[in-house]
Tab-separated table of N, CA and C and ligand atoms in Angstrom:
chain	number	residue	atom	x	y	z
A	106	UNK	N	196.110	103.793	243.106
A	106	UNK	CA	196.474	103.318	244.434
A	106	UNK	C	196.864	104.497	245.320
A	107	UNK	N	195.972	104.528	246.654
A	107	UNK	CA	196.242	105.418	247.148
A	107	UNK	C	197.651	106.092	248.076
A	108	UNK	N	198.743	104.301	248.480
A	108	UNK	CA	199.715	104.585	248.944
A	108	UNK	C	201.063	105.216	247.992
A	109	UNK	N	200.434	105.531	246.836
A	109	UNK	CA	201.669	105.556	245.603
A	109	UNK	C	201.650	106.881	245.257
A	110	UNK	N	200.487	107.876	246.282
A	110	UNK	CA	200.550	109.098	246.167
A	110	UNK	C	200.814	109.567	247.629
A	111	UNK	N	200.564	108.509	248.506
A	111	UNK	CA	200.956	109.129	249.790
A	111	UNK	C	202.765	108.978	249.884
A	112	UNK	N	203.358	108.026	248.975
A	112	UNK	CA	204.789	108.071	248.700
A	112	UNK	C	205.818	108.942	248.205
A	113	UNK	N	204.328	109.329	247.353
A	113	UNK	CA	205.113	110.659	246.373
A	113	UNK	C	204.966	111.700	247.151
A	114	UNK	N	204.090	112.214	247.911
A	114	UNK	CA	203.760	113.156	249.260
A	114	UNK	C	205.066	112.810	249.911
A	115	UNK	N	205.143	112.090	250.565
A	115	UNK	CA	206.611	111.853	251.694
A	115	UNK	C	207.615	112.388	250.656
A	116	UNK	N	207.955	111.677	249.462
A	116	UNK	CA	209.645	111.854	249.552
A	116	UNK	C	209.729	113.195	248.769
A	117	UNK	N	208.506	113.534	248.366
A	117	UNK	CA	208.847	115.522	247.976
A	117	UNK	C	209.501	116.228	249.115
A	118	UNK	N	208.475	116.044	250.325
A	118	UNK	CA	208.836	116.295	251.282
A	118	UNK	C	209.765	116.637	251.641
A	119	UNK	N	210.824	114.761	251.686
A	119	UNK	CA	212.297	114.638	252.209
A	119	UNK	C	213.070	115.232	251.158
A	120	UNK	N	212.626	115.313	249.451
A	120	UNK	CA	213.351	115.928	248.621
A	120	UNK	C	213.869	116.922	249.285
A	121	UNK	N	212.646	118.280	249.802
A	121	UNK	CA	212.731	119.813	249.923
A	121	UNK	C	214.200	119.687	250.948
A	122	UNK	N	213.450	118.713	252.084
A	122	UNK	CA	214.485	118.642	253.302
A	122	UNK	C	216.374	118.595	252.687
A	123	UNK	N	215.703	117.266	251.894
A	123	UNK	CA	217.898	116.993	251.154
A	123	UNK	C	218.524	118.360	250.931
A	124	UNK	N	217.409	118.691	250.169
A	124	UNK	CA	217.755	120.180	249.205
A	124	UNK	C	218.547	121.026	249.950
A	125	UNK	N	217.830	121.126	250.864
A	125	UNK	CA	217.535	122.617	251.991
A	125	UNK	C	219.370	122.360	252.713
A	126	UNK	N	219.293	121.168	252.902
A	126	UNK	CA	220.533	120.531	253.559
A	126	UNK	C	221.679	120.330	253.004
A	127	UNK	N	221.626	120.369	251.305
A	127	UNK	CA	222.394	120.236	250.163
A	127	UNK	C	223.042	118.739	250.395
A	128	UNK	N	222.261	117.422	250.763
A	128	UNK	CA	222.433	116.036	250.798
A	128	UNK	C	222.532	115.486	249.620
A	129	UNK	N	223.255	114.558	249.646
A	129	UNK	CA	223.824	113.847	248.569
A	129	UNK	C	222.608	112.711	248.661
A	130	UNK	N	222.390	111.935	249.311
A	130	UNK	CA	221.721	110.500	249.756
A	130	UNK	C	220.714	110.860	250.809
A	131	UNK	N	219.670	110.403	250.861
A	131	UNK	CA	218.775	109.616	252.074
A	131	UNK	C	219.386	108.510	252.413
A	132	UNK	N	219.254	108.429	253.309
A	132	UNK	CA	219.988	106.986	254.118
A	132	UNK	C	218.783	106.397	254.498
A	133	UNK	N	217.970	107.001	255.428
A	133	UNK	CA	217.040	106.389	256.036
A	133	UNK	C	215.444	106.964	255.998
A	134	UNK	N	214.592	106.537	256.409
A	134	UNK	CA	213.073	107.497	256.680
A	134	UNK	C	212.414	106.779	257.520
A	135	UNK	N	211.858	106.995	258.769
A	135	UNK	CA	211.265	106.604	259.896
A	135	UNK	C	209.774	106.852	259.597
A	136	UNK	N	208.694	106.468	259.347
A	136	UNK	CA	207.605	107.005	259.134
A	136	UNK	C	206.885	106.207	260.165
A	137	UNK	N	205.739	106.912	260.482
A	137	UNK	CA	204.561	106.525	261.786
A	137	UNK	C	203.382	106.462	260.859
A	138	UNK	N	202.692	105.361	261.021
A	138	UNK	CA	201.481	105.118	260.033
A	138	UNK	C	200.566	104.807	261.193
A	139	UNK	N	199.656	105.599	261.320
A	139	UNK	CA	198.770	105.173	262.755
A	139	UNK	C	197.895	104.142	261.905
A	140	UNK	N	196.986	103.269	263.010
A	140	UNK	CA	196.419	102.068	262.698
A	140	UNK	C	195.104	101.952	262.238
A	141	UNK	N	194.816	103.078	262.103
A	141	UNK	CA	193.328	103.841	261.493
A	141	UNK	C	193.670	104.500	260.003
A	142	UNK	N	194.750	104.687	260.237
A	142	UNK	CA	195.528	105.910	258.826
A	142	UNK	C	194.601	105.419	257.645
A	143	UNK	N	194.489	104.221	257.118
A	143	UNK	CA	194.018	103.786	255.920
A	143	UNK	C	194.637	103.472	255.360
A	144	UNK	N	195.901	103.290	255.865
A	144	UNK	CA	197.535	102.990	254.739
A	144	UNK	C	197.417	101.726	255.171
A	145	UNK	N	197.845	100.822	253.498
A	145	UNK	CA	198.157	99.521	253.727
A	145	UNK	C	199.673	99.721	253.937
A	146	UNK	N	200.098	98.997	254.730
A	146	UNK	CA	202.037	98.994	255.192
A	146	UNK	C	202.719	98.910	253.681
A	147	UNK	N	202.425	97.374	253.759
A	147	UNK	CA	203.097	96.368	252.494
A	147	UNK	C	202.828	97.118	251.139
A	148	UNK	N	202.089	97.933	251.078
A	148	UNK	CA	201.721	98.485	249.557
A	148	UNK	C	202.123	99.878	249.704
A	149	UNK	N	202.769	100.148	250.789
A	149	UNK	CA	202.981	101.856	251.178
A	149	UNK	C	204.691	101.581	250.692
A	150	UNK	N	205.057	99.989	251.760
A	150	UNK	CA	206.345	100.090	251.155
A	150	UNK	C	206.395	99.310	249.991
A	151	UNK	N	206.002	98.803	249.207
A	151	UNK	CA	206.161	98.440	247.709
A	151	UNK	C	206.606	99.830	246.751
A	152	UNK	N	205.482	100.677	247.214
A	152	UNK	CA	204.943	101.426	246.564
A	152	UNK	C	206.789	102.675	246.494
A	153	UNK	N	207.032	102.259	247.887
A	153	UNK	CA	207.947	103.242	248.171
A	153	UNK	C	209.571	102.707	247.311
A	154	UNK	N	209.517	101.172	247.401
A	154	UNK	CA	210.668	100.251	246.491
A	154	UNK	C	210.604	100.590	245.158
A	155	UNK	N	209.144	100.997	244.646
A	155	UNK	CA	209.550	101.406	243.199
A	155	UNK	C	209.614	102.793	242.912
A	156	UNK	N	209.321	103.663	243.981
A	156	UNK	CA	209.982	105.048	243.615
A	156	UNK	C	211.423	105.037	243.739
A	157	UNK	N	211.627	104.721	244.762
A	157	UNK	CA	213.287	104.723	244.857
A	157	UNK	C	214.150	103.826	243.942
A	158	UNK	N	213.608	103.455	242.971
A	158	UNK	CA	215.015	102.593	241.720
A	158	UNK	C	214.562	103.753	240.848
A	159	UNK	N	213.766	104.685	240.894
A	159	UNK	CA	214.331	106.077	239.883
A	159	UNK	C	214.546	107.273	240.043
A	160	UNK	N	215.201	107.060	241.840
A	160	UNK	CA	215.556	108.714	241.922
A	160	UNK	C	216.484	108.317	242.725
A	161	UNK	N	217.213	108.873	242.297
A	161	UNK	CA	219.098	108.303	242.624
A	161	UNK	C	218.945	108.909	244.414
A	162	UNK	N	218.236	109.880	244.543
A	162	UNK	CA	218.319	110.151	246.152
A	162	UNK	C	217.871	109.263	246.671
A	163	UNK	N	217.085	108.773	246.708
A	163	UNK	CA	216.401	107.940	247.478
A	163	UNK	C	217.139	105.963	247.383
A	164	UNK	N	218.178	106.328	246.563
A	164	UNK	CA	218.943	104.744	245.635
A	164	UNK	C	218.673	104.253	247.337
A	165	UNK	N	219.562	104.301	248.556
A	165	UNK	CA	220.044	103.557	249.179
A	165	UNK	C	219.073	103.949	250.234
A	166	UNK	N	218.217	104.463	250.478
A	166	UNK	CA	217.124	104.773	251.649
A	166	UNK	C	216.696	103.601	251.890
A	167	UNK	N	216.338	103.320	253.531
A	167	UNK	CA	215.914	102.354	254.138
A	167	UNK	C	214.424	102.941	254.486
A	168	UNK	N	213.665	102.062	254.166
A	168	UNK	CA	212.468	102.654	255.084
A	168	UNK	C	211.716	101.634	256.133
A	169	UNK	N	211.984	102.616	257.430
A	169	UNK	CA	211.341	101.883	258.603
A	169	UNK	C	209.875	102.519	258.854
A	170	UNK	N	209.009	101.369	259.639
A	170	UNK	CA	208.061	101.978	259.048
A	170	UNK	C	207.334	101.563	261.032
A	171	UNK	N	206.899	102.527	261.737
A	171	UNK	CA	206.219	102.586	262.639
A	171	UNK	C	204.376	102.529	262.897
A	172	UNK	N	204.419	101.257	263.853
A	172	UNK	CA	202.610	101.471	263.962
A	172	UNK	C	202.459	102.184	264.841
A	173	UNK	N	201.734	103.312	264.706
A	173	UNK	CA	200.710	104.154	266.274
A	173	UNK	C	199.341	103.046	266.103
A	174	UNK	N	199.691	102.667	267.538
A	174	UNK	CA	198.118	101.731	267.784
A	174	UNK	C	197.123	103.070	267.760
A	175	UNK	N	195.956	102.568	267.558
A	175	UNK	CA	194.882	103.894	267.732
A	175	UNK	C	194.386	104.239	269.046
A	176	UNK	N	194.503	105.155	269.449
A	176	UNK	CA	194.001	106.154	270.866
A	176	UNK	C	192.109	106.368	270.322
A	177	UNK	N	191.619	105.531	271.670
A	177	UNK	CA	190.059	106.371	271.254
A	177	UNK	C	189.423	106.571	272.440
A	178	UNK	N	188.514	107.659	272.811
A	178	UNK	CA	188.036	108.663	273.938
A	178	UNK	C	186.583	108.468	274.083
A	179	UNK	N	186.666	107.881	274.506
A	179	UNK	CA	184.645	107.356	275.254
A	179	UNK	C	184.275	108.814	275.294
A	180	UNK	N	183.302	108.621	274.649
A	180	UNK	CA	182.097	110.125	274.535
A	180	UNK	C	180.926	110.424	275.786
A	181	UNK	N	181.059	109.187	276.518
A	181	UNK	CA	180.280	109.288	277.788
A	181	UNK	C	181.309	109.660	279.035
A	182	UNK	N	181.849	109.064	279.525
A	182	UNK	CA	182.935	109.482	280.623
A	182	UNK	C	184.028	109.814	280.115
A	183	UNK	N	184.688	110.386	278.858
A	183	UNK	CA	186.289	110.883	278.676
A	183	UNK	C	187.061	109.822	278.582
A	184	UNK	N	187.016	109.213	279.062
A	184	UNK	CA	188.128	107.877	279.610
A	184	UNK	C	188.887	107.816	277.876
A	185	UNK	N	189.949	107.615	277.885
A	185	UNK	CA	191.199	107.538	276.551
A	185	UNK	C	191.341	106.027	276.827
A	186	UNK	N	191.407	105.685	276.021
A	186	UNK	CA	191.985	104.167	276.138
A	186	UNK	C	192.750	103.530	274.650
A	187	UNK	N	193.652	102.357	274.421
A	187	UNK	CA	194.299	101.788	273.224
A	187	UNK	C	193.897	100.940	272.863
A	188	UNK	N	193.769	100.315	271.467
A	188	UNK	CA	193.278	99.133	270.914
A	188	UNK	C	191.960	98.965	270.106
A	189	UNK	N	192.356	98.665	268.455
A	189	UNK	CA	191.270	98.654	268.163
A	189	UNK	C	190.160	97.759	268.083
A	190	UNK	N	190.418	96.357	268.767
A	190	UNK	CA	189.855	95.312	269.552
A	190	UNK	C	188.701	95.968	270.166
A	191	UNK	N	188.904	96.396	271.312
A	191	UNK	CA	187.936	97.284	272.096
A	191	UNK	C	187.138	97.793	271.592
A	192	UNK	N	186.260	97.270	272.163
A	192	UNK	CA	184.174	97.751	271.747
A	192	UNK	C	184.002	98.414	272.391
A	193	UNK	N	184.361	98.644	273.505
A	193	UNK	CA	183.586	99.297	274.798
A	193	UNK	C	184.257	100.012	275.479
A	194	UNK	N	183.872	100.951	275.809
A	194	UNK	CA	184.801	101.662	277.041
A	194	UNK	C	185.365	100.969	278.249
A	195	UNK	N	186.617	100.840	278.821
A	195	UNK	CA	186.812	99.766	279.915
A	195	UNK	C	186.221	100.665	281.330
A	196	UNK	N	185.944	101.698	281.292
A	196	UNK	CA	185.530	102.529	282.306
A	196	UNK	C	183.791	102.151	282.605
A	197	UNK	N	183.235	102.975	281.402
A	197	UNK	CA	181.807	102.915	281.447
A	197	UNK	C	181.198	102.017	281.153
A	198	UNK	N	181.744	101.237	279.820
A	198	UNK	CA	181.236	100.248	279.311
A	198	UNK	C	180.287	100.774	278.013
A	199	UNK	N	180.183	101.788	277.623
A	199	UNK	CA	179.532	102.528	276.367
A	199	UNK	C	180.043	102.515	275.614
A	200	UNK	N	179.399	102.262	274.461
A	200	UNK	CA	180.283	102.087	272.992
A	200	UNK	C	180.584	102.616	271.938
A	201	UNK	N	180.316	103.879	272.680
A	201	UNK	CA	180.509	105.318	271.232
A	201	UNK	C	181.726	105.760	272.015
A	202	UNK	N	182.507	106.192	270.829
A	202	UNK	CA	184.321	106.825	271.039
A	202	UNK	C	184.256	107.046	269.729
A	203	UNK	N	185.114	108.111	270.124
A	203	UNK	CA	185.814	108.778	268.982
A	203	UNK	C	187.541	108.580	268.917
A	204	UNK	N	188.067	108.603	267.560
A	204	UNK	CA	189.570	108.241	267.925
A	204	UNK	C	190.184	109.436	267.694
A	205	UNK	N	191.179	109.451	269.300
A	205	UNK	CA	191.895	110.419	269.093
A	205	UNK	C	193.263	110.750	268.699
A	206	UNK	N	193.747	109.366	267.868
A	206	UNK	CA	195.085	109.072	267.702
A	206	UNK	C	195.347	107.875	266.785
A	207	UNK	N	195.964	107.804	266.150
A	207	UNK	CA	195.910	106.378	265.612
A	207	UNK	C	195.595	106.559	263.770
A	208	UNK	N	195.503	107.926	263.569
A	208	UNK	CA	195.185	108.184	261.791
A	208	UNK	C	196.142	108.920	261.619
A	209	UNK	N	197.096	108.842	262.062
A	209	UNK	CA	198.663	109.881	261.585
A	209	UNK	C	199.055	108.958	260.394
A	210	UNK	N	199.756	110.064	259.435
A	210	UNK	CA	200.848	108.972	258.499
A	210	UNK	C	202.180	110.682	258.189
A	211	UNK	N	202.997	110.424	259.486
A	211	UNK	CA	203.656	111.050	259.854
A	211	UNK	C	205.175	110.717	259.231
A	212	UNK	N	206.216	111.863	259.131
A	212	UNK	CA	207.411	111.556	259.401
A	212	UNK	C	208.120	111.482	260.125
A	213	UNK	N	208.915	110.598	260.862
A	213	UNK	CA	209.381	110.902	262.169
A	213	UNK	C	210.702	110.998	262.084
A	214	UNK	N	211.718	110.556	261.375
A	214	UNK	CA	212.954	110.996	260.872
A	214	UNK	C	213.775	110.214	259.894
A	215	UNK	N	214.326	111.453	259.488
A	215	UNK	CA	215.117	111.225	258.301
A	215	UNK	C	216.734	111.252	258.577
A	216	UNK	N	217.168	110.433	258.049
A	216	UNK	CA	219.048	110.440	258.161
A	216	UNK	C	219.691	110.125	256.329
A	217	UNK	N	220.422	111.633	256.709
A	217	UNK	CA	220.697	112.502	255.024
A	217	UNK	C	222.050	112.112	255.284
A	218	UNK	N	222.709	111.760	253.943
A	218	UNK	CA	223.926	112.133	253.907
A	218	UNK	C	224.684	113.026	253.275
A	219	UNK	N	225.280	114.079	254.051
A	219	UNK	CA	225.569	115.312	253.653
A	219	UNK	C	227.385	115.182	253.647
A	220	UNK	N	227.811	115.562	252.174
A	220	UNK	CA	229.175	115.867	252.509
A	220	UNK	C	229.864	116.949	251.483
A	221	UNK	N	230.571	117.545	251.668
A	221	UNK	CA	230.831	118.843	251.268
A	221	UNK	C	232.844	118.734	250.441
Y	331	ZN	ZN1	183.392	105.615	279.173
């Protein structure tokens, strides 16, 4: 399953970050999954519920989880437009685009708890 390695990708990640910070806990993780990404949500966070019952950092982490609708750019007139509904350019009306937004599977923030 491909979200059970994109999980393990993220919380190395936030590991390095705790580390770096000398955090006791993750509290939270904000992630942006654009709408093209290829990530299923529900299996990204399943995936993410059973990493976290075996790594005590992650025990009490919340994970919120953000959609980027997809951005795509008509190849005939430029025109940017949202939605992956949309067949057509609302400008030209041509139906080749490319997307220029919308395949992120980003972090957008983390809240550590640090105490000394
Ligand atoms: Zn166009």
């Amino acid at each position: 399953m491909h979200e059970t390695s994109l999980v393990l990708a993220m919380c190395s990640q936030i590991e390095e970050m705790a580390r770096a910070q000398k955090a006791q806990e993750v509290l939270s993780i904000t992630v942006r999954i654009g709408e093209v990404a290829g990530v299923e949500e529900e299996i990204f966070a399943f995936a993410f519920e059973v990493y976290k019952k075996e790594n005590p950092l992650f025990k009490k982490s919340e994970l919120k989880i953000e959609k980027i609708p997809a951005r795509k750019k008509c190849l005939a007139c430029g025109e940017e437009f949202q939605g992956l509904s949309l067949k057509k350019c609302p400008r030209c009306g041509k139906e080749q685009f490319s997307y220029t937004g919308g395949d992120e599977l980003q972090i957008a923030k983390v809240e550590l708890m640090v105490e000394d």
